[in-house]
XYZ file of C-alpha atoms in Angstrom:
701
model
C -81.103 -74.066 -109.812
C -83.675 -71.167 -109.039
C -86.345 -72.163 -110.916
C -89.102 -74.450 -109.024
C -90.270 -75.828 -112.553
C -86.612 -77.234 -112.933
C -86.046 -78.317 -109.185
C -89.551 -80.595 -109.968
C -88.189 -81.810 -113.324
C -84.872 -82.645 -111.515
C -86.551 -84.822 -109.048
C -88.643 -86.927 -111.710
C -85.633 -87.815 -114.055
C -85.284 -91.216 -115.075
C -82.604 -92.904 -113.222
C -82.087 -90.229 -110.761
C -81.517 -91.147 -107.160
C -81.639 -89.201 -103.694
C -78.352 -89.966 -102.222
C -75.894 -88.486 -99.753
C -73.085 -86.434 -101.700
C -69.899 -88.874 -102.320
C -66.328 -87.775 -100.848
C -64.566 -89.102 -103.702
C -65.507 -90.535 -106.940
C -63.387 -92.224 -109.730
C -63.762 -90.813 -113.221
C -65.315 -93.012 -115.714
C -62.549 -93.908 -118.508
C -62.776 -93.587 -122.459
C -61.697 -96.891 -124.535
C -59.197 -96.135 -127.250
C -60.251 -97.226 -130.158
C -58.529 -97.077 -133.940
C -60.955 -94.716 -135.950
C -63.710 -91.923 -135.838
C -67.659 -92.942 -136.937
C -70.757 -91.328 -137.502
C -73.673 -92.120 -135.657
C -77.131 -90.575 -134.301
C -76.352 -92.114 -131.355
C -73.750 -90.607 -130.098
C -71.945 -87.285 -129.551
C -68.673 -85.895 -129.757
C -66.311 -83.738 -127.741
C -62.809 -82.324 -128.175
C -60.189 -84.694 -126.196
C -58.729 -81.874 -123.951
C -54.897 -82.411 -123.058
C -54.395 -81.751 -119.339
C -55.362 -83.364 -116.066
C -58.541 -85.488 -115.498
C -60.515 -83.534 -112.362
C -63.476 -84.632 -110.365
C -64.661 -81.287 -108.365
C -66.806 -81.395 -105.308
C -69.055 -78.679 -104.368
C -70.415 -78.474 -100.718
C -71.399 -75.936 -98.699
C -69.231 -73.231 -100.565
C -66.160 -75.504 -100.263
C -64.482 -77.218 -103.270
C -62.434 -80.236 -103.578
C -60.619 -80.900 -106.948
C -59.408 -84.493 -106.912
C -57.072 -86.197 -110.020
C -57.827 -89.191 -111.877
C -55.900 -91.460 -108.758
C -58.121 -89.272 -106.095
C -54.941 -86.990 -105.255
C -56.611 -83.553 -104.075
C -54.984 -80.891 -106.388
C -56.391 -77.708 -104.466
C -53.121 -76.482 -103.917
C -51.924 -76.763 -107.333
C -54.951 -75.137 -108.994
C -56.231 -72.620 -106.418
C -57.468 -69.993 -109.365
C -59.625 -72.932 -110.178
C -60.854 -73.523 -106.584
C -61.490 -69.985 -105.885
C -63.757 -69.843 -109.062
C -65.601 -72.817 -108.154
C -66.109 -71.572 -104.542
C -67.380 -67.994 -105.911
C -69.915 -69.410 -108.688
C -71.121 -72.631 -107.598
C -73.990 -72.091 -105.139
C -75.118 -75.927 -105.263
C -73.959 -78.940 -103.811
C -72.797 -80.319 -106.892
C -70.014 -82.668 -108.413
C -68.597 -82.041 -112.083
C -66.187 -84.415 -114.406
C -63.699 -82.025 -116.463
C -60.553 -81.562 -117.421
C -58.024 -78.690 -116.396
C -55.797 -77.811 -119.357
C -53.697 -74.919 -120.312
C -54.509 -72.905 -123.392
C -52.810 -71.059 -126.401
C -53.485 -67.922 -128.148
C -55.854 -69.731 -130.328
C -57.819 -71.682 -127.317
C -55.757 -75.262 -128.069
C -54.732 -77.105 -124.955
C -51.425 -78.550 -124.680
C -50.096 -80.755 -121.888
C -46.710 -79.117 -122.468
C -48.272 -75.598 -121.963
C -49.955 -77.036 -118.483
C -46.483 -78.353 -117.657
C -45.375 -74.864 -117.790
C -48.054 -73.218 -116.238
C -47.219 -75.428 -112.989
C -43.782 -74.592 -113.418
C -44.229 -70.564 -113.672
C -47.947 -70.022 -112.989
C -48.449 -68.421 -116.421
C -50.722 -69.222 -119.029
C -54.508 -69.514 -119.491
C -55.455 -71.676 -116.968
C -59.014 -73.522 -117.469
C -61.619 -76.092 -116.085
C -63.642 -77.219 -118.951
C -66.456 -79.150 -117.573
C -68.358 -82.079 -119.880
C -70.238 -83.956 -117.256
C -72.503 -83.517 -114.137
C -72.657 -86.470 -111.609
C -74.395 -84.911 -108.622
C -76.835 -81.954 -107.648
C -78.539 -80.776 -104.612
C -78.997 -84.283 -103.150
C -79.448 -86.278 -106.048
C -77.054 -88.458 -107.815
C -77.043 -88.279 -111.538
C -74.950 -91.482 -112.046
C -77.681 -93.544 -113.496
C -79.024 -90.914 -115.209
C -78.447 -90.727 -119.413
C -75.628 -88.694 -120.681
C -77.912 -86.589 -122.933
C -80.273 -85.943 -119.855
C -77.025 -84.830 -117.599
C -76.196 -82.455 -120.381
C -79.332 -80.646 -120.108
C -78.920 -80.606 -116.466
C -75.159 -78.988 -116.787
C -77.038 -76.362 -118.706
C -79.725 -75.801 -116.373
C -77.061 -74.781 -113.854
C -75.504 -72.072 -115.780
C -78.519 -70.810 -117.216
C -78.996 -69.589 -113.653
C -76.198 -66.928 -114.032
C -75.526 -64.128 -116.849
C -74.218 -65.682 -120.176
C -73.191 -68.756 -121.118
C -69.892 -70.404 -120.473
C -70.258 -73.142 -123.528
C -67.076 -73.229 -125.298
C -65.982 -75.391 -128.715
C -63.851 -73.403 -130.469
C -63.725 -75.633 -133.450
C -67.529 -75.952 -134.198
C -67.558 -73.441 -136.676
C -65.246 -74.856 -138.449
C -67.460 -77.744 -139.313
C -70.036 -77.261 -141.729
C -73.732 -78.046 -140.638
C -72.454 -79.068 -136.955
C -75.023 -79.287 -134.505
C -73.002 -77.467 -131.744
C -75.039 -76.357 -128.537
C -72.908 -72.988 -128.127
C -74.077 -69.544 -128.859
C -70.426 -68.768 -128.940
C -68.898 -71.372 -130.619
C -65.730 -70.621 -132.295
C -65.046 -67.925 -130.390
C -62.973 -68.753 -127.231
C -62.089 -65.620 -125.640
C -65.754 -64.379 -126.443
C -67.087 -62.658 -122.817
C -69.680 -65.036 -122.679
C -67.895 -67.861 -122.425
C -66.120 -66.583 -119.408
C -67.945 -67.869 -115.876
C -67.173 -64.848 -113.665
C -63.337 -65.303 -115.073
C -61.793 -67.360 -117.704
C -61.119 -70.290 -115.253
C -63.900 -72.087 -115.849
C -65.982 -73.217 -118.882
C -68.211 -76.092 -119.988
C -67.415 -78.411 -123.089
C -69.853 -78.017 -125.834
C -70.436 -81.263 -128.239
C -71.681 -81.674 -131.429
C -73.775 -84.689 -133.098
C -73.706 -87.127 -135.957
C -70.626 -86.018 -137.744
C -67.885 -87.954 -135.525
C -65.289 -88.233 -138.956
C -65.500 -84.445 -140.056
C -64.879 -83.165 -136.504
C -62.028 -85.658 -135.843
C -60.554 -84.565 -139.075
C -60.738 -80.397 -137.804
C -59.364 -81.813 -134.822
C -56.347 -83.256 -136.591
C -56.083 -80.694 -138.704
C -55.561 -78.524 -135.517
C -53.315 -80.220 -134.007
C -55.227 -81.013 -131.292
C -54.780 -84.571 -129.366
C -58.268 -86.096 -130.777
C -61.838 -86.295 -129.984
C -64.104 -88.376 -127.533
C -67.345 -90.137 -128.572
C -69.939 -90.863 -126.228
C -73.249 -92.971 -126.320
C -76.305 -90.748 -125.707
C -77.839 -92.856 -123.502
C -74.817 -93.800 -121.450
C -74.516 -93.819 -117.787
C -72.185 -92.930 -115.769
C -69.987 -95.654 -114.770
C -67.151 -94.458 -111.639
C -63.814 -96.045 -112.381
C -64.770 -97.984 -115.316
C -63.364 -98.014 -118.607
C -66.219 -98.215 -120.279
C -67.156 -99.084 -124.256
C -69.993 -96.264 -124.040
C -67.012 -93.469 -124.298
C -64.296 -93.855 -126.757
C -61.224 -91.949 -127.362
C -59.901 -91.467 -131.089
C -56.398 -90.198 -131.021
C -55.068 -88.039 -133.833
C -51.311 -89.142 -132.931
C -49.648 -91.886 -131.042
C -49.230 -90.659 -127.516
C -48.428 -93.231 -124.442
C -48.076 -93.114 -120.645
C -44.714 -94.603 -119.611
C -43.204 -95.362 -115.932
C -39.682 -93.915 -115.376
C -37.774 -96.511 -114.676
C -33.981 -95.266 -114.752
C -31.922 -92.390 -116.440
C -28.540 -92.732 -118.259
C -25.864 -90.370 -117.840
C -25.762 -87.312 -120.030
C -23.202 -86.693 -122.595
C -21.385 -83.775 -124.694
C -22.877 -80.439 -122.879
C -26.147 -82.043 -122.130
C -26.426 -81.359 -118.173
C -28.165 -83.673 -115.347
C -29.624 -86.552 -117.523
C -28.996 -88.041 -120.763
C -32.252 -90.318 -121.388
C -35.125 -91.404 -119.706
C -35.333 -95.256 -119.034
C -39.139 -95.969 -119.830
C -41.687 -98.824 -119.503
C -45.255 -99.957 -118.729
C -47.325 -103.024 -117.092
C -47.969 -106.100 -119.237
C -49.678 -108.902 -117.492
C -48.524 -107.375 -114.034
C -44.684 -107.501 -115.231
C -42.687 -103.885 -116.099
C -41.514 -104.278 -119.685
C -39.043 -101.578 -121.312
C -40.453 -99.323 -124.001
C -37.161 -97.440 -124.893
C -35.078 -94.218 -124.066
C -36.698 -91.166 -124.097
C -34.559 -88.002 -124.264
C -35.941 -85.519 -127.003
C -38.425 -82.923 -125.849
C -36.777 -82.211 -122.410
C -35.924 -78.507 -121.438
C -32.809 -77.914 -119.468
C -35.237 -76.512 -116.684
C -36.964 -79.962 -116.961
C -33.794 -82.108 -116.944
C -32.973 -80.133 -113.759
C -36.456 -80.781 -112.122
C -36.226 -84.611 -113.097
C -32.780 -85.141 -112.138
C -33.369 -83.725 -108.526
C -36.972 -85.964 -108.391
C -35.163 -89.107 -109.466
C -32.143 -88.941 -107.273
C -34.387 -88.969 -104.512
C -35.510 -92.390 -105.641
C -32.390 -93.989 -106.530
C -32.055 -97.975 -106.462
C -29.648 -100.462 -107.205
C -32.552 -102.786 -108.474
C -32.968 -103.218 -111.880
C -37.392 -102.687 -112.109
C -37.588 -104.930 -115.251
C -38.823 -108.404 -115.250
C -36.447 -109.144 -118.185
C -33.271 -107.283 -118.459
C -33.693 -104.568 -121.311
C -30.806 -104.335 -123.958
C -27.400 -103.428 -121.977
C -27.452 -99.823 -121.274
C -24.486 -97.995 -120.067
C -23.908 -95.990 -117.308
C -27.529 -96.341 -116.022
C -28.837 -95.270 -113.016
C -32.347 -97.045 -111.972
C -34.752 -95.427 -110.234
C -38.476 -96.892 -108.338
C -40.991 -97.204 -110.764
C -43.071 -94.403 -108.773
C -42.975 -91.299 -111.529
C -45.533 -91.533 -114.821
C -44.255 -89.407 -118.267
C -46.355 -88.772 -121.175
C -44.515 -89.399 -124.246
C -45.255 -88.625 -127.864
C -43.669 -91.068 -130.674
C -43.709 -91.777 -134.584
C -44.702 -95.343 -133.914
C -43.994 -98.831 -132.080
C -41.216 -101.087 -133.524
C -41.491 -104.769 -134.428
C -40.197 -105.179 -130.523
C -42.433 -102.929 -128.872
C -40.156 -99.937 -128.605
C -41.433 -96.196 -129.083
C -39.714 -94.793 -132.303
C -38.688 -90.964 -132.017
C -40.112 -90.703 -128.613
C -40.637 -86.856 -127.125
C -41.185 -86.069 -123.615
C -44.193 -84.090 -122.935
C -44.131 -83.898 -118.922
C -44.908 -85.817 -116.014
C -48.565 -87.171 -115.050
C -48.919 -86.128 -111.601
C -52.852 -87.459 -111.859
C -51.749 -91.100 -112.906
C -50.564 -94.333 -110.734
C -48.019 -96.437 -111.995
C -49.930 -99.572 -111.303
C -52.383 -98.401 -113.793
C -49.937 -97.565 -116.661
C -50.248 -100.510 -119.057
C -49.893 -100.585 -123.322
C -53.019 -98.872 -124.566
C -53.706 -100.663 -127.677
C -56.666 -99.378 -129.892
C -59.510 -101.526 -130.503
C -60.990 -102.543 -133.707
C -64.631 -102.105 -133.964
C -67.157 -102.809 -136.748
C -69.548 -99.734 -136.383
C -72.996 -99.929 -137.205
C -73.713 -96.447 -139.018
C -77.575 -96.940 -139.381
C -79.423 -93.922 -138.559
C -82.466 -95.635 -137.528
C -80.968 -98.458 -135.406
C -81.210 -98.391 -131.348
C -78.951 -101.263 -131.003
C -75.183 -100.237 -130.015
C -73.197 -98.983 -132.786
C -70.109 -100.841 -131.563
C -70.230 -104.527 -132.204
C -67.043 -106.271 -131.205
C -66.120 -109.328 -133.714
C -65.668 -111.263 -130.639
C -69.150 -110.831 -129.000
C -71.604 -113.598 -129.193
C -74.908 -113.256 -128.718
C -77.848 -115.514 -127.413
C -81.715 -115.679 -127.266
C -82.478 -114.867 -123.402
C -85.917 -115.103 -121.691
C -85.559 -112.702 -118.915
C -88.105 -112.322 -116.207
C -88.968 -108.477 -115.232
C -87.310 -107.416 -112.317
C -89.877 -105.598 -111.075
C -92.999 -107.252 -111.885
C -94.779 -110.117 -111.139
C -94.853 -111.650 -114.434
C -92.239 -113.412 -116.875
C -91.796 -111.027 -119.779
C -92.328 -113.350 -122.766
C -90.565 -111.434 -125.167
C -87.059 -112.853 -126.589
C -84.367 -110.173 -126.271
C -80.948 -110.216 -127.806
C -78.153 -109.658 -125.492
C -74.792 -109.299 -126.223
C -72.242 -111.592 -124.377
C -68.978 -111.351 -124.166
C -67.678 -114.519 -122.500
C -67.267 -117.438 -124.155
C -68.094 -120.607 -121.844
C -65.204 -122.952 -121.338
C -66.090 -126.866 -120.547
C -69.521 -126.239 -120.592
C -70.447 -129.731 -120.461
C -68.544 -130.416 -117.015
C -70.709 -131.695 -114.378
C -70.664 -129.572 -111.191
C -73.603 -131.329 -109.335
C -73.131 -135.070 -110.055
C -76.211 -136.344 -108.018
C -78.454 -133.548 -110.034
C -76.660 -134.271 -113.342
C -76.152 -130.044 -113.558
C -73.315 -129.184 -115.738
C -71.180 -125.736 -115.816
C -73.228 -124.450 -118.768
C -76.547 -125.028 -116.559
C -75.131 -122.782 -114.086
C -73.925 -120.165 -116.617
C -77.412 -120.070 -118.204
C -79.016 -119.723 -114.694
C -76.825 -116.785 -113.983
C -77.663 -114.898 -117.389
C -81.303 -115.465 -116.704
C -81.074 -114.407 -112.969
C -79.004 -111.449 -114.088
C -81.869 -108.585 -113.332
C -82.072 -109.560 -109.734
C -78.616 -110.648 -108.684
C -76.827 -107.324 -110.230
C -78.131 -104.495 -108.047
C -76.587 -106.519 -105.071
C -73.212 -107.222 -106.466
C -72.770 -104.239 -109.211
C -70.123 -102.017 -108.486
C -68.605 -103.653 -105.637
C -65.294 -105.496 -104.907
C -65.957 -109.508 -105.214
C -64.025 -112.509 -102.940
C -64.066 -115.087 -105.741
C -64.846 -118.561 -104.401
C -63.621 -120.867 -106.937
C -64.734 -124.224 -107.732
C -63.557 -125.091 -111.191
C -64.051 -129.114 -110.939
C -67.622 -128.641 -109.133
C -68.689 -128.876 -105.863
C -66.613 -132.018 -105.109
C -63.576 -130.855 -106.614
C -62.430 -128.975 -103.857
C -62.734 -124.947 -103.887
C -60.711 -122.294 -102.965
C -61.026 -118.213 -102.533
C -59.224 -115.832 -104.674
C -59.058 -112.133 -103.873
C -56.033 -111.222 -106.130
C -56.643 -110.850 -109.626
C -53.059 -112.283 -110.828
C -53.871 -113.286 -114.336
C -54.561 -111.860 -117.555
C -58.109 -110.367 -117.793
C -59.936 -108.891 -120.917
C -59.668 -105.000 -121.343
C -63.457 -104.616 -120.607
C -63.157 -106.326 -117.298
C -62.644 -103.685 -114.277
C -60.323 -104.523 -111.360
C -59.549 -102.188 -108.488
C -56.694 -102.006 -106.486
C -57.274 -102.005 -102.573
C -54.876 -101.953 -99.916
C -55.361 -104.616 -97.298
C -54.299 -103.449 -93.658
C -53.803 -107.556 -92.574
C -51.620 -108.228 -95.211
C -49.868 -104.895 -95.794
C -50.400 -105.168 -99.775
C -52.467 -103.822 -102.319
C -55.175 -106.683 -103.436
C -56.352 -106.324 -107.089
C -59.831 -106.857 -106.820
C -62.505 -107.805 -109.336
C -65.435 -105.483 -109.706
C -68.742 -106.575 -111.229
C -70.147 -104.262 -113.402
C -72.422 -105.707 -115.763
C -73.826 -109.205 -116.697
C -70.463 -110.027 -118.413
C -68.231 -109.286 -115.399
C -70.997 -111.980 -113.630
C -70.532 -114.390 -116.217
C -67.048 -113.862 -116.447
C -66.675 -114.955 -112.736
C -68.971 -117.890 -113.327
C -66.575 -119.002 -116.175
C -63.563 -119.115 -113.670
C -65.637 -121.827 -111.710
C -67.281 -119.070 -109.046
C -70.599 -120.976 -107.843
C -71.672 -118.312 -105.408
C -70.772 -114.696 -105.486
C -69.340 -112.627 -102.624
C -69.257 -109.153 -103.003
C -68.423 -106.563 -100.626
C -71.001 -104.617 -98.499
C -69.723 -101.243 -99.932
C -69.600 -99.991 -103.567
C -66.139 -99.059 -105.451
C -67.019 -95.113 -105.297
C -67.548 -95.277 -101.524
C -65.418 -98.188 -100.262
C -65.323 -97.385 -96.287
C -69.491 -96.853 -96.129
C -71.224 -99.891 -96.708
C -74.781 -100.082 -98.277
C -75.921 -102.375 -95.511
C -74.958 -103.952 -91.941
C -75.240 -107.964 -91.759
C -75.659 -110.048 -89.069
C -74.783 -113.927 -89.775
C -76.916 -116.511 -87.927
C -74.635 -119.381 -87.887
C -75.764 -122.707 -86.345
C -73.136 -125.204 -85.407
C -74.754 -128.598 -84.699
C -78.116 -127.577 -84.151
C -81.558 -128.128 -85.768
C -82.516 -125.198 -88.115
C -85.867 -124.684 -86.131
C -83.452 -123.021 -83.296
C -82.131 -120.683 -86.414
C -85.763 -119.795 -86.966
C -86.421 -119.221 -83.267
C -83.682 -116.671 -82.998
C -84.263 -114.909 -86.289
C -87.843 -114.487 -84.838
C -86.548 -112.902 -81.698
C -84.569 -110.837 -83.862
C -87.479 -109.310 -85.551
C -89.050 -108.537 -82.451
C -85.696 -106.425 -81.407
C -86.214 -104.814 -84.917
C -89.856 -103.843 -84.742
C -89.426 -102.383 -81.073
C -86.614 -100.533 -82.184
C -87.732 -99.022 -85.270
C -85.381 -100.850 -87.468
C -86.595 -102.132 -90.863
C -84.081 -105.290 -91.391
C -84.455 -108.101 -94.173
C -83.816 -111.628 -94.445
C -82.673 -114.387 -96.376
C -81.445 -117.815 -96.513
C -77.868 -118.480 -96.667
C -78.248 -121.100 -98.865
C -76.229 -123.173 -96.534
C -77.431 -123.871 -93.267
C -78.205 -120.219 -91.876
C -79.992 -116.994 -91.939
C -78.433 -113.671 -93.127
C -80.178 -110.414 -91.643
C -79.528 -107.333 -93.771
C -79.929 -103.772 -92.280
C -79.991 -101.061 -94.635
C -77.237 -98.236 -93.752
C -77.449 -96.452 -97.258
C -74.016 -95.969 -97.310
C -74.255 -93.198 -94.206
C -72.063 -94.929 -91.903
C -68.534 -96.600 -91.818
C -67.351 -100.082 -91.274
C -66.690 -100.009 -87.694
C -69.936 -97.889 -87.057
C -71.739 -100.879 -88.753
C -69.849 -103.619 -86.329
C -70.364 -101.426 -83.606
C -74.166 -101.532 -84.465
C -74.629 -104.934 -85.089
C -72.607 -105.712 -81.878
C -75.204 -103.882 -80.096
C -78.309 -106.102 -81.575
C -76.474 -109.111 -81.183
C -75.934 -108.478 -77.736
C -79.149 -107.964 -76.947
C -80.401 -111.101 -78.786
C -77.819 -112.988 -76.950
C -78.992 -111.570 -73.306
C -82.590 -112.677 -74.308
C -81.564 -116.006 -76.008
C -78.628 -117.157 -74.067
C -79.060 -121.062 -74.102
C -79.825 -120.655 -77.934
C -77.133 -118.257 -78.820
C -73.630 -117.519 -78.775
C -71.194 -114.572 -79.314
C -67.881 -116.920 -79.138
C -66.048 -116.805 -81.916
C -64.170 -120.287 -81.433
C -66.315 -123.301 -82.650
C -65.169 -125.396 -79.626
C -66.803 -122.873 -77.354
C -70.608 -122.501 -79.401
C -71.330 -126.058 -80.156
C -75.015 -126.291 -80.228
C -75.652 -123.107 -80.469
C -76.322 -120.199 -82.878
C -73.344 -118.083 -83.666
C -74.158 -114.450 -83.876
C -71.616 -113.359 -86.435
C -70.839 -109.800 -86.382
C -67.780 -109.763 -88.241
C -68.888 -109.888 -91.791
C -68.926 -106.005 -91.010
C -65.355 -105.304 -91.948
C -63.528 -104.358 -95.380
C -63.164 -107.378 -97.434
C -65.335 -109.664 -95.394
C -67.949 -111.259 -97.421
C -71.322 -113.346 -97.375
C -73.168 -114.959 -99.886
C -75.027 -112.337 -102.198
C -78.833 -112.766 -102.611
C -79.989 -115.116 -105.431
C -76.663 -116.797 -105.841
C -76.087 -120.560 -105.946
C -74.415 -122.332 -103.250
C -72.004 -125.199 -103.699
C -73.596 -127.187 -101.951
C -75.605 -130.503 -102.617
C -79.176 -129.501 -104.273
C -78.217 -126.715 -106.057
C -79.572 -124.361 -103.181
C -80.082 -120.542 -103.884
C -79.551 -117.629 -101.308
C -82.918 -116.424 -101.385
C -84.555 -113.372 -99.893
C -87.662 -114.074 -97.562
C -90.699 -112.321 -95.897
C -90.209 -112.525 -92.597
C -93.468 -114.263 -92.247
C -92.137 -117.096 -94.118
C -89.983 -118.272 -91.184
C -91.922 -120.854 -89.479
C -92.263 -124.394 -88.694
C -91.237 -126.839 -91.060
C -89.328 -124.286 -93.249
C -86.272 -125.266 -94.652
C -83.224 -123.400 -96.455
C -83.340 -126.075 -99.303
C -86.670 -125.292 -100.010
C -85.352 -122.684 -102.565
C -82.921 -124.105 -105.116
C -82.126 -123.958 -108.928
C -85.106 -125.710 -110.126
C -87.861 -123.491 -108.460
C -86.475 -120.278 -107.885
C -87.993 -118.363 -111.153
C -91.302 -119.550 -110.056
C -91.038 -117.770 -106.920
C -89.494 -114.780 -108.229
C -92.725 -114.841 -111.014
C -95.028 -115.161 -108.152
C -93.248 -112.355 -105.876
C -90.391 -110.468 -107.745
C -87.908 -109.278 -106.123
C -89.159 -108.510 -102.303
C -85.573 -106.907 -101.376
C -85.302 -103.672 -103.275
C -85.238 -101.986 -100.158
C -82.064 -103.028 -98.702
C -80.242 -100.739 -101.133
C -82.071 -97.755 -100.206
C -82.085 -94.699 -97.722
C -81.067 -96.639 -94.762
C -81.963 -96.289 -90.846
C -80.799 -93.577 -88.845
C -78.334 -95.573 -86.663
C -78.394 -92.996 -83.651
C -82.060 -92.970 -83.300
C -81.921 -96.867 -83.405
C -79.599 -97.065 -80.846
C -81.666 -94.635 -78.337
C -84.912 -97.068 -79.145
C -82.826 -100.097 -78.441
C -81.805 -98.602 -74.842
C -85.005 -97.373 -74.225
C -86.664 -101.079 -75.004
C -83.931 -103.204 -73.548
C -82.709 -101.160 -70.636
C -81.976 -104.160 -68.447
């Protein structure tokens, strides 16, 4: 943006955050619903029929990535070149690469033809901006992000806004100067390859009708105040399709009959409850060129193993393949036994991971069409509501106003006793996390969770679970992350909001164990952690060690934070601002721990074996690895007395202090007085190199 006024306005946008540019990002996904609606709280866009693409532009170089984070620069060099020539800012966009016909309509089959022949009108339609010139816009409302997107292109001559259907909608509130003219020169950003997808407001039903009449795939409805939720299938974005389509996994193929070459039909399926389910044979719509291409791809992944959990109906002369390729299929309807009727092959989805291919059933919502309503116009009939009193996160007083909060989680076994001595029930735990949510969510949101489940309370036995191996509701996000130690993918639960927090509580999770990194930057933790873990020593020894650590931090320019573990120890967090890898974080904490151990050799130990550190405080550095976790701030621990892991001021670590001072019965009085004193933990972070130099200078010997 060339305008100083716009730069100033950008910095002051609500929700804007000064952050480093992310290297990759998974797109926000829309939820499929069964019918269109009108609402003044939503905007409506064309559902483009192509490949979803995140474009990252930095220092004149561009990386375009698919939904499953595959770099596609080599497949679409014209898009990359256009972005490199025209986008001068450091920016990240969300959009769709499509191939257009002569009427300006996108078709997935046209895109398949383009990939084979290089012929066709290739366009990257941008519909969102996620990052700009040092600022993350993920927490900025959609309507404002649309405004910022317009700012960027105002710097260049002409407009590239393009929505071919707007002119057909009576009274439409289009934002395009050239709507209805897809080939208008002003819709071209230096070439035909980059355009911004426009939107309309209010009239979703009429817009959907026009999309259907023009044989488009459908429309997307987006809530105006929605934040961008990376990797999440959100109800703030909705898709309404004009015809039935389904992504399927190719699991085999049958022998051809008659004059048909190479392949008879494709044997297809999708995942249901992590089991591969047969969905029928697909033979229509495959050209001879595609038959040959598919044949050579499939013969390379042949297997003797039938991949379905249950054998499908007997298929003659079937060749099984590993379930690695995803196809898009259009069809007439689902049969009673969940087979596609009259399926037509549309093409391969190089942008989709087979493990993500599931049956996508349209959800049925009651729509609030009130023009004056400020509530979410979607209200799930299964959603409960509760009257909650919430403390202001950034204030020192309790917000006395009762608010209505939509809770999707139905609490089971509410009267089960979790703490027998204190007579604390599962419902008490559930209510605590509802009330503490504004405080704990900043430290668990968008992070993979290791579940410490205690379904029968603190004396009933607890167990850790990382892999979500059972049915989960559609609104709950999970993320498959590769584990090097286990040599397998683990499906982690990602905490996104109060409902995913309460989902964990209902599973029996008393405390929360989030990763130090977020799902959109898994390899870069937000903080480094030093765990002061005592073994058979008085807690005063832990306080003494923490005080010496604070001297090191003060002498080295390190802004560190401490909290009770909620058990016997102290957790020290050092903000990193997601600028360093886990390996760098571990090495840094080892340096700090080494100095601390050298200063207090009689009180501390670096030995990992408990037998070798009895009577000392263990300086545990090894929480700074992917998948390693400690209890989050403000979570309850499964210990007698119902203690809470509580952020502290360093001045509070003094004689007679006890971790048990903070528990479920008094934590809210503390928060009413102090608020959240830990906000800086997720901030910009230290300059690690500078801090290491300072440590070396201060502790030469």
